[in-house]
Amino acid sequence: MFVLKNAWKSVIRNKGRNILIAIIVAIIAAAATVGLAIRNAASDIEAEGLSSTAVTATISVDRSKLISQARSESSSDSSSDSQPDFESMRENLSQDNLSLSDYEKYAKASSVGVSTYYSENTSLDATDDFQPVETSDSSSDSSSSSSSSSSSDSDSSDSDSSSSSSDSGSDSDSSSSQQGPGGQGGGMIGMGSSGDFALTGFSSDTAVSNASNGSFTMVDGEVFGYDSASDGKIIISKALAEFNDLKVGDTVSVEKTIDDDTQTYKLTISGIYKNTSSSESAGGPMGGTSQDPDNAIYTSVSTLEKLGIDSEADNADDTGTQLNFTYVLGSDDDYKTFAQNVKTAGLSDTYTVSSPDVEAYESSLAPMKNLSSFTLTFLLIVLGVGAVILIVLNLFNVRERKYEVGVMTAIGVKKPKVALQFVVELLIVTMVGLGIGVVGGAAAAGPVSNQLLSSQVSSQQSEQTSQQQQFGRSANMGGAPGSSNSDSSDSTDSSGSSAAPSAPSAPNGSSNGAPGAATKATEYISSLNATVNLTVVGQLILIGLALTLVSSLVGIIFVMRYEPLQILAERS
Amino acid sequence: MSDAQTPGTNTLIPGTDKKRTIMTENTEIKKTTVTDTPTGAATGISTSIDTQQQQHHVAVLALDNVSYAYTKGGKKIFHNLSYTFEAGKVYAITGPSGAGKTTLLSLLSGLTNPTEGKVLKGGADLASMDRYRYRSRDIGVIFQSFNLLPSLTVSENIILSLDASGKKFNLPKKDIAAQMLERVRLPREYENERILHLSGGEQQRVAIARALSYQPNIILADEPTGNLDLTTQDDIMDIFKTLAHRENKCVILVTHSPEVARQSDEVFQLEALRHRKAAA
C-alpha cells in the first residue's frame, strides 16, 4: 500500500519524464501490436486453412530413389560395365507401379476416414470414321519432332487449342516456358500411350470432377453411369464431336494396338461435354494428339474393364493403362496421419505420399509466411531496441533519484520496497503507454498488414516470373524437350513469331502427380485479417510486463547496491 | 515565560551524574539564556519531570569498545570507544572538525556498522538487528543536510516518514504533520509548500518535525542548530530538552556550538584524530 501510494505520487510528480517514457512505450507497443496481429492472423490461417476442407493425396513412385537403388544394385552386379544397366532400371521402374488392390489396401490401413476415387487412362487410336482433332496430318510422328521443328509444331497446335488454353495464361506475356506433363504419375506419357485419343475411365463422379483436363460441363446428353449397365458409354468433347460430326447416341469405333494385335472397340456416345476450366496439359510437340484436351474421351472404369484394357487386366503392361488413385481425406491433419499409416502399413521407401492440395495450399501461403517471419524479425528488433531504450531511461531515472533512494533508505524504508516502488512506477507508465499503443496499433494493423502482404505477394510473383524467364533454372522444373521453342527470354527479338503468348503458364517447381494443381499459377493469399483480439492484448501485456521487469532490473540492481550513508555523504 | 523545567534539570544532573566541570558551567549559562528567551514552552511540569527522570534513566544506546575505519584495514577513526546514552537526557557530542562526530552518528543510527566492537540498543547488538526497522521506528535522525526530498511538500516529507515507520497512529497523518509543524513553530500554511521553497532554517525545522513525527525514543541530530539564528536555536533546544525531560527520550546532538553543548545534560567530547593517533 505504502509502495503503491508512493509510486503513484511519484508518477504524478514526474509528469514530464513519465510522459516521455509512455510515448516510447506506446510506439513500441503499437509496432508490437501490428506485428503480433499479423503473426496471429497468419498462424490462424495456417492452422485453420486446411483443417476443415478435404484434401486429396496420392501415392507415387519416388523415381530418383528407385533409380539410385537400381544403380547401386547394378554396379555391384557388374562392376566392369561403366554403362548403367538401363534395362534393369526400366524393369525396376515399371515393376513398382502399385496395383488397384494395393491402393485399396492402403486406404483400409488408414486410421482416419478416407474416401477414394480413381481413374484409369489409356490411349486409343483413330479409325477412319473417327478422327482426333488436329491440324496437321502427320500426327503419328509428332511425338518425335525435334526441338528445331518444335516451334512450328507448337504454333500450329496452339492455334486450335487456344480456345481452351488461352484463358489459362494468368501472366501470359512473358511466361512461355512450356512444361511437359511433369513428374511421375502424370499418366499420359507412359510408354505407348501417345495414341490419338486419351481414354479415361472414372470410378465415380468425384473422379470425374477431378479430371486432369479440368472441369467440364455437359452440353448435350448425359454422363455415363458407373455400373456395368452403362458399359461402353462415353462422352466426348464438343470440339471432337463437331470435328467428326457426331451427336449423342452415335457409335464410334476406335482401335488399340496391343502387341501388334489391333483390336477395334465400339463405343456409344452418351453425352458431349465442353471444358470449362483451363486445360493444363500442353498440346506440345511431344504429346501427340491424345494430349490435346479436346481429344479426351471419358468413360467409366467399368467400361475399361469390359474392354479388357483396365489396369488390372493381364496385359496391363502392354496396354499402357495408367492408374491414378486418389485418396480424399477430411483435413490436413488427417492427411499427415494417413501418410504415416500408409508407411506403417508397409509402403516401401520408394513411394511417396503427396498431396497436391496441401502443396498448392502451402505454396499459396508463401508470401504470408514470408511476411510472418519478416514480422517476427521486426518484432524482435522493436522489442530489443525498446528494451534498451527503457533500460537506459530507467538507469538515468534511478541515478537521478539516487538521493531519493538514499533518503528513503536512511529513514528506514527497506531497499526492496524502494526498488519495488520504482518498478511499480515504471509499470504504471508502461501500462498507460501500452494502452495507447494497443489502440494505435489496432487501428493501424489492418491496413499495414495488408500493405505489407501485397508487397510480399508482388515480390513473390515477380520472382516467379523471373524464374520462368530464365527457363525455370532456379526452380526444379522438369525441362521438357520442347520447351526451347520460345523466344520468351524476352521481348527483345521477334515477338511475332510463334507460340509464346498463349502457352499455358508454367508452375513453380512442385511437379507432382496432379498437373491440375501444380501447373496453375499459384493464387497467393493476399489479404490478412489482422485484427487485435484478446490474445494479442494478452501477449502485449506479457511483453509489457517483461519489458518493465527487464528494464527495471538494472534499476533494482542499482537501488540494491546503494548504501544510504554513501549517498548522503556524497550529497553533503 | 521562563522555562520552568531547566532549574529542576540543572540541579538534578550534577547530582545524579558523574560530576563534570563542564556540566556545571553549562547549567549556569543555560539558566541565564533560558530565562532571557522570549519563547516559552511547556510550563509548570518541572516536578513531574523530576520524578520521571529519576525513574527512567535507563541505558538505551551504548557504544561498546567501538572502533571504526572507513575502509577495511584503513586508518581507524575511533579506537575502543565506549559510552552509554540514557533515556531522559540531552547529550552533546562535540569535538573538532574531522574528529568523527558525524561518523559516530552514522554508527548510532545504524547507517553503518562498527569495524570492531558493538553498538548496543537496549543491550542488543545493533549489527544483528533489522536496522531499517530500527531507523524507521526507534530513532529519529535529523541530518546535517536535512535529507528532505526536495520534490515533496513539507507534509508529504513528514507523512513519508510516518508511512515508513509502519506504526499505527490515532490521528490522520495529515493532522500529525500539522501538529509537528506547530511544534517546531512553522506556520501551518507551510504544509503544502515544496521543500525547495523553504529557507535553510525552515528546512531544518521540517527535518526536526519529521524526526519527531513518529515518536521515536531516540533522537539523533547532526548540527541541528547550525543553520539557525540564536532565537530559533533556543527554540529548537527547548524542544529537545522537552523531549528528553518531559517525554523521557534520549536526545543525542552532534554540535560545534558551545552554546548547545552548554544547554545539554551531558557532553561527549571527541578528541581530534591526530591527538588520539599520538596517544595510540
PDB file of C-alpha atoms in Angstrom, chain A residues 2 5-6 9 13-14 401 403-418 421 559-560 562-569 571-572, chain B residues 68 70 106 111-112 130-133 135-137 141 143-153 156-157 159-161 163-165 173 194 210 214:
ATOM      1  CA  PHE A   2       2.749   2.326   1.053  1.00  0.00           C
ATOM      2  CA  LYS A   5       0.837   5.164  -2.847  1.00  0.00           C
ATOM      3  CA  ASN A   6       4.354   6.438  -3.169  1.00  0.00           C
ATOM      4  CA  LYS A   9       2.503  10.041  -6.204  1.00  0.00           C
ATOM      5  CA  ARG A  13       5.067  14.303  -9.686  1.00  0.00           C
ATOM      6  CA  ASN A  14       7.413  13.457 -12.543  1.00  0.00           C
ATOM      7  CA  ARG A 401      16.838   9.712  -7.999  1.00  0.00           C
ATOM      8  CA  TYR A 403      19.325  10.950  -3.457  1.00  0.00           C
ATOM      9  CA  GLU A 404      15.723   9.914  -3.056  1.00  0.00           C
ATOM     10  CA  VAL A 405      16.851   6.334  -2.617  1.00  0.00           C
ATOM     11  CA  GLY A 406      19.370   7.500  -0.052  1.00  0.00           C
ATOM     12  CA  VAL A 407      16.809   9.444   1.931  1.00  0.00           C
ATOM     13  CA  MET A 408      14.222   6.703   1.759  1.00  0.00           C
ATOM     14  CA  THR A 409      16.639   4.074   2.976  1.00  0.00           C
ATOM     15  CA  ALA A 410      18.043   6.433   5.596  1.00  0.00           C
ATOM     16  CA  ILE A 411      14.643   6.952   7.136  1.00  0.00           C
ATOM     17  CA  GLY A 412      14.258   3.222   7.217  1.00  0.00           C
ATOM     18  CA  VAL A 413      12.403   2.210   4.065  1.00  0.00           C
ATOM     19  CA  LYS A 414      13.797  -1.159   3.072  1.00  0.00           C
ATOM     20  CA  LYS A 415      15.647  -1.331  -0.211  1.00  0.00           C
ATOM     21  CA  PRO A 416      13.371  -3.936  -1.767  1.00  0.00           C
ATOM     22  CA  LYS A 417      10.461  -1.644  -1.069  1.00  0.00           C
ATOM     23  CA  VAL A 418      12.225   1.243  -2.734  1.00  0.00           C
ATOM     24  CA  GLN A 421       8.264   1.325  -5.839  1.00  0.00           C
ATOM     25  CA  VAL A 559      18.963   0.509  -5.745  1.00  0.00           C
ATOM     26  CA  MET A 560      20.114  -2.621  -4.002  1.00  0.00           C
ATOM     27  CA  TYR A 562      23.231   1.922  -2.963  1.00  0.00           C
ATOM     28  CA  GLU A 563      24.232   2.492   0.605  1.00  0.00           C
ATOM     29  CA  PRO A 564      22.310   5.347   2.175  1.00  0.00           C
ATOM     30  CA  LEU A 565      25.317   6.631   4.064  1.00  0.00           C
ATOM     31  CA  GLN A 566      27.341   6.845   0.889  1.00  0.00           C
ATOM     32  CA  ILE A 567      24.645   8.685  -0.999  1.00  0.00           C
ATOM     33  CA  LEU A 568      24.029  11.122   1.807  1.00  0.00           C
ATOM     34  CA  ALA A 569      27.714  11.663   2.311  1.00  0.00           C
ATOM     35  CA  ARG A 571      25.303  14.814  -1.202  1.00  0.00           C
ATOM     36  CA  SER A 572      26.582  16.771   1.716  1.00  0.00           C
TER      37      SER A 572
ATOM     38  CA  TYR B  68      35.691   2.259  13.057  1.00  0.00           C
ATOM     39  CA  TYR B  70      36.077   3.666   6.537  1.00  0.00           C
ATOM     40  CA  SER B 106      26.002   7.159  11.496  1.00  0.00           C
ATOM     41  CA  LEU B 111      23.626   3.518   8.791  1.00  0.00           C
ATOM     42  CA  THR B 112      26.918   1.755   9.150  1.00  0.00           C
ATOM     43  CA  ASP B 130      16.848  -5.127  11.442  1.00  0.00           C
ATOM     44  CA  ARG B 131      18.457  -1.748  11.107  1.00  0.00           C
ATOM     45  CA  TYR B 132      15.850  -0.489   8.646  1.00  0.00           C
ATOM     46  CA  ARG B 133      13.173  -1.097  11.208  1.00  0.00           C
ATOM     47  CA  ARG B 135      15.800   3.581  11.715  1.00  0.00           C
ATOM     48  CA  SER B 136      12.185   3.844  10.778  1.00  0.00           C
ATOM     49  CA  ARG B 137      10.701   3.339  14.243  1.00  0.00           C
ATOM     50  CA  VAL B 141      17.550  11.326  12.737  1.00  0.00           C
ATOM     51  CA  PHE B 143      20.712  15.008   9.270  1.00  0.00           C
ATOM     52  CA  GLN B 144      23.188  17.773   8.857  1.00  0.00           C
ATOM     53  CA  SER B 145      21.922  18.325   5.332  1.00  0.00           C
ATOM     54  CA  PHE B 146      18.349  17.592   6.428  1.00  0.00           C
ATOM     55  CA  ASN B 147      17.840  14.960   3.725  1.00  0.00           C
ATOM     56  CA  LEU B 148      14.381  16.072   2.883  1.00  0.00           C
ATOM     57  CA  LEU B 149      13.016  15.181  -0.514  1.00  0.00           C
ATOM     58  CA  PRO B 150      13.004  18.440  -2.423  1.00  0.00           C
ATOM     59  CA  SER B 151      10.236  17.492  -4.778  1.00  0.00           C
ATOM     60  CA  LEU B 152       7.843  16.696  -1.975  1.00  0.00           C
ATOM     61  CA  THR B 153       5.876  19.152   0.087  1.00  0.00           C
ATOM     62  CA  GLU B 156       4.493  14.834   2.311  1.00  0.00           C
ATOM     63  CA  ASN B 157       8.006  14.570   3.688  1.00  0.00           C
ATOM     64  CA  ILE B 159       3.987  11.634   6.046  1.00  0.00           C
ATOM     65  CA  LEU B 160       6.622   9.645   4.176  1.00  0.00           C
ATOM     66  CA  SER B 161       8.401   9.011   7.452  1.00  0.00           C
ATOM     67  CA  ASP B 163       4.380   5.690   6.481  1.00  0.00           C
ATOM     68  CA  ALA B 164       7.859   4.258   6.598  1.00  0.00           C
ATOM     69  CA  SER B 165       7.634   3.678  10.326  1.00  0.00           C
ATOM     70  CA  LYS B 173      -1.277  11.526   9.221  1.00  0.00           C
ATOM     71  CA  ARG B 194       7.727  22.392  -1.558  1.00  0.00           C
ATOM     72  CA  ARG B 210       9.899  14.682  10.523  1.00  0.00           C
ATOM     73  CA  TYR B 214       6.585   9.047  14.609  1.00  0.00           C
TER      74      TYR B 214
END
